[in-house]
Amino acid sequence: MAQAYAASPLVELRSCYTRNPERRQAFAADFGCGQDESLDALLARDDVDGIVITAPNDQHAPIIEAAAAHGKHVYTEKPVAVALADLRRIRAAVLGSGIVFACGHSARRLAGLRAMKSLLDSGAAGAPSMVEAVFGNERGLELKEGDWRADPVQAPGGPLTQLGIHQIDNLQYLLGPARRAVAMGQAPRPGIANQLAVGVLLEFDESLGYLGCNWLSPGSFTIDVYARLARLRYELDFSWWSNSAQTDRHTRLTRTVIAADSANPDARVLATEEVPLPPRDHLREEIEEFAGAIRGTARVEVGLAEALANVAVLQAAARSLRTGAPTAIGDIMAEIEEPR
Amino acid sequence: MAQAYAASPLVELRSCYTRNPERRQAFAADFGCGQDESLDALLARDDVDGIVITAPNDQHAPIIEAAAAHGKHVYTEKPVAVALADLRRIRAAVLGSGIVFACGHSARRLAGLRAMKSLLDSGAAGAPSMVEAVFGNERGLELKEGDWRADPVQAPGGPLTQLGIHQIDNLQYLLGPARRAVAMGQAPRPGIANQLAVGVLLEFDESLGYLGCNWLSPGSFTIDVYARLARLRYELDFSWWSNSAQTDRHTRLTRTVIAADSANPDARVLATEEVPLPPRDHLREEIEEFAGAIRGTARVEVGLAEALANVAVLQAAARSLRTGAPTAIGDIMAEIEEPR
């Protein structure tokens, strides 16, 4: 993320803070910025407009509360938080505070996602009936007992929380709000209580979504859209996931249509063509939008409402993993918005 | 199917029967075989060893009962039947009858399925944690009110019964018996009560399955396997689905592995390579195996047990579509095996 920011003329890394002084020093040296010895000191600075939170999920709430109290704008990594209590705190801190609030669901800014959204919104692909989104990698094979990612409370569904949350945003970006979730998981590693492979079915108003997440296989990031006039397939080479200036160059979007129609269904012929994807930089675009929103020249695309709606889907899936039954996402949203 | 059989020296189309005399005559002329004016007349012939049933699903049970009573061997198209009452009748008719019984789940004989199974069984791909199987086409867009395929009882889940049953066999072929199913569906066409898009999650002993079926988008047939050492992707060009001698030439299996490992997960590099698929002919292999089993020189791979186990998964998914809750597949099997 810092690499992507360093390339932008619109933002400047002014300072940094983390509890470990060596890591703080190393970051300041790597990116040529200052450093502060406490969060309070950082938030008290006059030359800082906003902060970027990359702390673990369960530390987001107190940092956001402190930032809002200081009138500092906030960009936070996804998920905005996991625990319902944290989501309530964050919502209370941000609403009415007047700060700009952005959450890092940057994957919807990948060139392929923008192209899919445009093909759906323009009607060129026809109405979608199903979208399948998959995100996985091999990192569960190295997971140790005691790691927070091995804990179903801190990271419900393991890869669902860490990877799936990206695709939850993508699915709601493409299809609108999800209504209901049902999930199944497998926890195949002795000593690791958390699920390392999870499947989720999502009901949307007029379509279905599937989300597949695993931590047990070489990296994958794909989205398949089944629409009336075309089916679309997006593939991203996970080797390039962390380098946002290069990611789009290692992605591919294809469109499959009926190229030769016939009254005899067996005689219809399919054709697949590549959709051009002019490269973008999802992390840079996101921080520049955040800067623009602070200056009053842009609007945040993924703000508090979108961030909470994504975690509501995650928590609905997590509840379904525990109970086995489908969960209404509105029930989770009600728990976030009206604490009992 | 008849085209595939005509190419084989091991089987001979001796006669045919269907109620409509014009269609019977046309088939006999097209394939140079005789014809009979009733099913009984066909089953009474001394020069017929076995029959191939291509009648609609709800007519399988009485035909199989009649064939078994005449000691004729039976090959039937998939699904073996849909209604639980029909499955009980078929089971009772076949068990102890001594006839050879085969069900046309031929998709597992596609070169790519055989290659995936071999990569899993040999351990070369490592243990699989998830398999996603998708089968869809556009035929629900032409469905008329009153068509049996529009009826959730005759064709539960629409494309799930007609297309998904193939992938149910493939999933159980690759992963063993499924234990539990949960499903969601959408019925987006006014006047058509049946679901035209369906997603199913399946729980296996040590892995998960996803089955996606739709009748609302250009044809698709794909299988993705997420295993510890590799991920495998199989794609079949649906334009070639009905021509079994050519199908394999229009399929592709890729294997993605971590080609350059690193202690830093972000530095790992993936590589994808094509797995060679020497072409086969799934329909011809199947009928030749049936002929061999009649002669005592082969064993039927997909017999009564496999056919019933596949419909049990289908009916579990259908029950879940109605109730919203997960369904144990063992409960359905118990209803098939021990009628109340």
PDB file of N, CA, C and O in Angstrom, chain B residues 270-309:
ATOM      1  N   LEU B 270       3.126 -18.646  -9.152  1.00  0.00           N
ATOM      2  CA  LEU B 270       2.305 -19.728  -9.688  1.00  0.00           C
ATOM      3  C   LEU B 270       2.645 -20.001 -11.143  1.00  0.00           C
ATOM      4  O   LEU B 270       3.065 -19.099 -11.869  1.00  0.00           O
ATOM      5  N   ALA B 271       2.440 -21.242 -11.560  1.00  0.00           N
ATOM      6  CA  ALA B 271       2.556 -21.573 -12.981  1.00  0.00           C
ATOM      7  C   ALA B 271       1.413 -22.508 -13.354  1.00  0.00           C
ATOM      8  O   ALA B 271       1.021 -23.367 -12.567  1.00  0.00           O
ATOM      9  N   THR B 272       0.899 -22.306 -14.566  1.00  0.00           N
ATOM     10  CA  THR B 272      -0.216 -23.123 -15.057  1.00  0.00           C
ATOM     11  C   THR B 272       0.232 -23.868 -16.299  1.00  0.00           C
ATOM     12  O   THR B 272       0.827 -23.279 -17.199  1.00  0.00           O
ATOM     13  N   GLU B 273      -0.023 -25.170 -16.326  1.00  0.00           N
ATOM     14  CA  GLU B 273       0.322 -25.949 -17.517  1.00  0.00           C
ATOM     15  C   GLU B 273      -0.867 -26.790 -17.940  1.00  0.00           C
ATOM     16  O   GLU B 273      -1.731 -27.117 -17.136  1.00  0.00           O
ATOM     17  N   GLU B 274      -0.885 -27.115 -19.217  1.00  0.00           N
ATOM     18  CA  GLU B 274      -1.968 -27.915 -19.757  1.00  0.00           C
ATOM     19  C   GLU B 274      -1.697 -29.396 -19.500  1.00  0.00           C
ATOM     20  O   GLU B 274      -0.556 -29.848 -19.645  1.00  0.00           O
ATOM     21  N   VAL B 275      -2.732 -30.146 -19.133  1.00  0.00           N
ATOM     22  CA  VAL B 275      -2.614 -31.605 -18.973  1.00  0.00           C
ATOM     23  C   VAL B 275      -3.111 -32.244 -20.273  1.00  0.00           C
ATOM     24  O   VAL B 275      -4.233 -31.956 -20.707  1.00  0.00           O
ATOM     25  N   PRO B 276      -2.274 -33.079 -20.927  1.00  0.00           N
ATOM     26  CA  PRO B 276      -2.710 -33.688 -22.195  1.00  0.00           C
ATOM     27  C   PRO B 276      -3.942 -34.575 -21.980  1.00  0.00           C
ATOM     28  O   PRO B 276      -4.029 -35.278 -20.979  1.00  0.00           O
ATOM     29  N   LEU B 277      -4.881 -34.503 -22.923  1.00  0.00           N
ATOM     30  CA  LEU B 277      -6.117 -35.290 -22.825  1.00  0.00           C
ATOM     31  C   LEU B 277      -6.331 -36.095 -24.113  1.00  0.00           C
ATOM     32  O   LEU B 277      -7.018 -35.640 -25.029  1.00  0.00           O
ATOM     33  N   PRO B 278      -5.758 -37.294 -24.196  1.00  0.00           N
ATOM     34  CA  PRO B 278      -6.000 -38.121 -25.387  1.00  0.00           C
ATOM     35  C   PRO B 278      -7.495 -38.380 -25.542  1.00  0.00           C
ATOM     36  O   PRO B 278      -8.146 -38.829 -24.596  1.00  0.00           O
ATOM     37  N   PRO B 279      -8.063 -38.079 -26.731  1.00  0.00           N
ATOM     38  CA  PRO B 279      -9.520 -38.154 -26.900  1.00  0.00           C
ATOM     39  C   PRO B 279     -10.069 -39.573 -26.730  1.00  0.00           C
ATOM     40  O   PRO B 279      -9.447 -40.548 -27.133  1.00  0.00           O
ATOM     41  N   ARG B 280     -11.243 -39.645 -26.132  1.00  0.00           N
ATOM     42  CA  ARG B 280     -11.976 -40.882 -25.965  1.00  0.00           C
ATOM     43  C   ARG B 280     -13.375 -40.672 -26.567  1.00  0.00           C
ATOM     44  O   ARG B 280     -13.597 -39.696 -27.278  1.00  0.00           O
ATOM     45  N   ASP B 281     -14.299 -41.599 -26.293  1.00  0.00           N
ATOM     46  CA  ASP B 281     -15.685 -41.440 -26.743  1.00  0.00           C
ATOM     47  C   ASP B 281     -16.563 -41.972 -25.625  1.00  0.00           C
ATOM     48  O   ASP B 281     -16.780 -43.172 -25.504  1.00  0.00           O
ATOM     49  N   HIS B 282     -17.073 -41.057 -24.798  1.00  0.00           N
ATOM     50  CA  HIS B 282     -17.705 -41.493 -23.548  1.00  0.00           C
ATOM     51  C   HIS B 282     -18.951 -42.339 -23.773  1.00  0.00           C
ATOM     52  O   HIS B 282     -19.160 -43.326 -23.067  1.00  0.00           O
ATOM     53  N   LEU B 283     -19.756 -42.019 -24.792  1.00  0.00           N
ATOM     54  CA  LEU B 283     -20.977 -42.799 -25.011  1.00  0.00           C
ATOM     55  C   LEU B 283     -20.658 -44.186 -25.576  1.00  0.00           C
ATOM     56  O   LEU B 283     -21.279 -45.178 -25.212  1.00  0.00           O
ATOM     57  N   ARG B 284     -19.662 -44.238 -26.463  1.00  0.00           N
ATOM     58  CA  ARG B 284     -19.308 -45.536 -27.027  1.00  0.00           C
ATOM     59  C   ARG B 284     -18.679 -46.440 -25.967  1.00  0.00           C
ATOM     60  O   ARG B 284     -19.014 -47.623 -25.867  1.00  0.00           O
ATOM     61  N   GLU B 285     -17.774 -45.903 -25.159  1.00  0.00           N
ATOM     62  CA  GLU B 285     -17.158 -46.709 -24.098  1.00  0.00           C
ATOM     63  C   GLU B 285     -18.206 -47.286 -23.168  1.00  0.00           C
ATOM     64  O   GLU B 285     -18.110 -48.425 -22.712  1.00  0.00           O
ATOM     65  N   GLU B 286     -19.214 -46.462 -22.892  1.00  0.00           N
ATOM     66  CA  GLU B 286     -20.242 -46.861 -21.945  1.00  0.00           C
ATOM     67  C   GLU B 286     -21.068 -48.023 -22.489  1.00  0.00           C
ATOM     68  O   GLU B 286     -21.327 -49.001 -21.778  1.00  0.00           O
ATOM     69  N   ILE B 287     -21.466 -47.925 -23.768  1.00  0.00           N
ATOM     70  CA  ILE B 287     -22.317 -48.991 -24.310  1.00  0.00           C
ATOM     71  C   ILE B 287     -21.482 -50.261 -24.509  1.00  0.00           C
ATOM     72  O   ILE B 287     -21.989 -51.374 -24.369  1.00  0.00           O
ATOM     73  N   GLU B 288     -20.191 -50.093 -24.820  1.00  0.00           N
ATOM     74  CA  GLU B 288     -19.355 -51.285 -24.991  1.00  0.00           C
ATOM     75  C   GLU B 288     -19.118 -51.979 -23.648  1.00  0.00           C
ATOM     76  O   GLU B 288     -19.039 -53.208 -23.583  1.00  0.00           O
ATOM     77  N   GLU B 289     -19.032 -51.201 -22.591  1.00  0.00           N
ATOM     78  CA  GLU B 289     -18.920 -51.806 -21.262  1.00  0.00           C
ATOM     79  C   GLU B 289     -20.205 -52.564 -20.919  1.00  0.00           C
ATOM     80  O   GLU B 289     -20.160 -53.670 -20.356  1.00  0.00           O
ATOM     81  N   PHE B 290     -21.337 -51.970 -21.265  1.00  0.00           N
ATOM     82  CA  PHE B 290     -22.640 -52.622 -21.036  1.00  0.00           C
ATOM     83  C   PHE B 290     -22.687 -53.961 -21.782  1.00  0.00           C
ATOM     84  O   PHE B 290     -23.058 -55.002 -21.217  1.00  0.00           O
ATOM     85  N   ALA B 291     -22.256 -53.933 -23.048  1.00  0.00           N
ATOM     86  CA  ALA B 291     -22.227 -55.163 -23.845  1.00  0.00           C
ATOM     87  C   ALA B 291     -21.278 -56.183 -23.222  1.00  0.00           C
ATOM     88  O   ALA B 291     -21.590 -57.376 -23.127  1.00  0.00           O
ATOM     89  N   GLY B 292     -20.115 -55.707 -22.770  1.00  0.00           N
ATOM     90  CA  GLY B 292     -19.147 -56.605 -22.132  1.00  0.00           C
ATOM     91  C   GLY B 292     -19.712 -57.215 -20.856  1.00  0.00           C
ATOM     92  O   GLY B 292     -19.490 -58.398 -20.568  1.00  0.00           O
ATOM     93  N   ALA B 293     -20.446 -56.414 -20.096  1.00  0.00           N
ATOM     94  CA  ALA B 293     -21.026 -56.932 -18.848  1.00  0.00           C
ATOM     95  C   ALA B 293     -22.069 -58.004 -19.156  1.00  0.00           C
ATOM     96  O   ALA B 293     -22.172 -59.007 -18.449  1.00  0.00           O
ATOM     97  N   ILE B 294     -22.824 -57.811 -20.243  1.00  0.00           N
ATOM     98  CA  ILE B 294     -23.816 -58.832 -20.639  1.00  0.00           C
ATOM     99  C   ILE B 294     -23.100 -60.129 -21.018  1.00  0.00           C
ATOM    100  O   ILE B 294     -23.522 -61.226 -20.668  1.00  0.00           O
ATOM    101  N   ARG B 295     -21.950 -59.981 -21.706  1.00  0.00           N
ATOM    102  CA  ARG B 295     -21.176 -61.164 -22.122  1.00  0.00           C
ATOM    103  C   ARG B 295     -20.328 -61.736 -20.988  1.00  0.00           C
ATOM    104  O   ARG B 295     -19.666 -62.745 -21.156  1.00  0.00           O
ATOM    105  N   GLY B 296     -20.274 -61.012 -19.861  1.00  0.00           N
ATOM    106  CA  GLY B 296     -19.489 -61.501 -18.725  1.00  0.00           C
ATOM    107  C   GLY B 296     -18.018 -61.143 -18.788  1.00  0.00           C
ATOM    108  O   GLY B 296     -17.199 -61.684 -18.047  1.00  0.00           O
ATOM    109  N   THR B 297     -17.642 -60.212 -19.672  1.00  0.00           N
ATOM    110  CA  THR B 297     -16.228 -59.842 -19.807  1.00  0.00           C
ATOM    111  C   THR B 297     -15.926 -58.459 -19.235  1.00  0.00           C
ATOM    112  O   THR B 297     -14.792 -57.995 -19.309  1.00  0.00           O
ATOM    113  N   ALA B 298     -16.919 -57.764 -18.705  1.00  0.00           N
ATOM    114  CA  ALA B 298     -16.689 -56.420 -18.151  1.00  0.00           C
ATOM    115  C   ALA B 298     -17.587 -56.229 -16.936  1.00  0.00           C
ATOM    116  O   ALA B 298     -18.508 -57.013 -16.692  1.00  0.00           O
ATOM    117  N   ARG B 299     -17.302 -55.185 -16.188  1.00  0.00           N
ATOM    118  CA  ARG B 299     -18.096 -54.845 -15.015  1.00  0.00           C
ATOM    119  C   ARG B 299     -18.712 -53.469 -15.277  1.00  0.00           C
ATOM    120  O   ARG B 299     -18.037 -52.588 -15.825  1.00  0.00           O
ATOM    121  N   VAL B 300     -19.962 -53.292 -14.906  1.00  0.00           N
ATOM    122  CA  VAL B 300     -20.602 -51.989 -15.068  1.00  0.00           C
ATOM    123  C   VAL B 300     -20.051 -51.021 -14.020  1.00  0.00           C
ATOM    124  O   VAL B 300     -20.042 -51.332 -12.831  1.00  0.00           O
ATOM    125  N   GLU B 301     -19.569 -49.875 -14.478  1.00  0.00           N
ATOM    126  CA  GLU B 301     -18.992 -48.911 -13.536  1.00  0.00           C
ATOM    127  C   GLU B 301     -20.075 -48.129 -12.790  1.00  0.00           C
ATOM    128  O   GLU B 301     -19.954 -47.878 -11.593  1.00  0.00           O
ATOM    129  N   VAL B 302     -21.099 -47.711 -13.522  1.00  0.00           N
ATOM    130  CA  VAL B 302     -22.187 -46.943 -12.899  1.00  0.00           C
ATOM    131  C   VAL B 302     -23.458 -47.784 -12.946  1.00  0.00           C
ATOM    132  O   VAL B 302     -24.161 -47.814 -13.959  1.00  0.00           O
ATOM    133  N   GLY B 303     -23.705 -48.502 -11.863  1.00  0.00           N
ATOM    134  CA  GLY B 303     -24.862 -49.390 -11.801  1.00  0.00           C
ATOM    135  C   GLY B 303     -25.953 -48.821 -10.920  1.00  0.00           C
ATOM    136  O   GLY B 303     -26.065 -47.600 -10.746  1.00  0.00           O
ATOM    137  N   LEU B 304     -26.753 -49.714 -10.353  1.00  0.00           N
ATOM    138  CA  LEU B 304     -27.899 -49.288  -9.550  1.00  0.00           C
ATOM    139  C   LEU B 304     -27.469 -48.457  -8.343  1.00  0.00           C
ATOM    140  O   LEU B 304     -28.055 -47.397  -8.072  1.00  0.00           O
ATOM    141  N   ALA B 305     -26.452 -48.925  -7.618  1.00  0.00           N
ATOM    142  CA  ALA B 305     -26.054 -48.232  -6.384  1.00  0.00           C
ATOM    143  C   ALA B 305     -25.626 -46.798  -6.685  1.00  0.00           C
ATOM    144  O   ALA B 305     -26.038 -45.849  -6.004  1.00  0.00           O
ATOM    145  N   GLU B 306     -24.798 -46.621  -7.713  1.00  0.00           N
ATOM    146  CA  GLU B 306     -24.312 -45.284  -8.054  1.00  0.00           C
ATOM    147  C   GLU B 306     -25.461 -44.403  -8.550  1.00  0.00           C
ATOM    148  O   GLU B 306     -25.553 -43.217  -8.223  1.00  0.00           O
ATOM    149  N   ALA B 307     -26.346 -45.000  -9.365  1.00  0.00           N
ATOM    150  CA  ALA B 307     -27.468 -44.229  -9.909  1.00  0.00           C
ATOM    151  C   ALA B 307     -28.381 -43.739  -8.792  1.00  0.00           C
ATOM    152  O   ALA B 307     -28.811 -42.573  -8.785  1.00  0.00           O
ATOM    153  N   LEU B 308     -28.671 -44.613  -7.822  1.00  0.00           N
ATOM    154  CA  LEU B 308     -29.534 -44.211  -6.697  1.00  0.00           C
ATOM    155  C   LEU B 308     -28.833 -43.169  -5.832  1.00  0.00           C
ATOM    156  O   LEU B 308     -29.463 -42.203  -5.375  1.00  0.00           O
ATOM    157  N   ALA B 309     -27.529 -43.354  -5.602  1.00  0.00           N
ATOM    158  CA  ALA B 309     -26.783 -42.393  -4.772  1.00  0.00           C
ATOM    159  C   ALA B 309     -26.784 -41.008  -5.418  1.00  0.00           C
ATOM    160  O   ALA B 309     -26.842 -39.983  -4.721  1.00  0.00           O
TER     161      ALA B 309
END
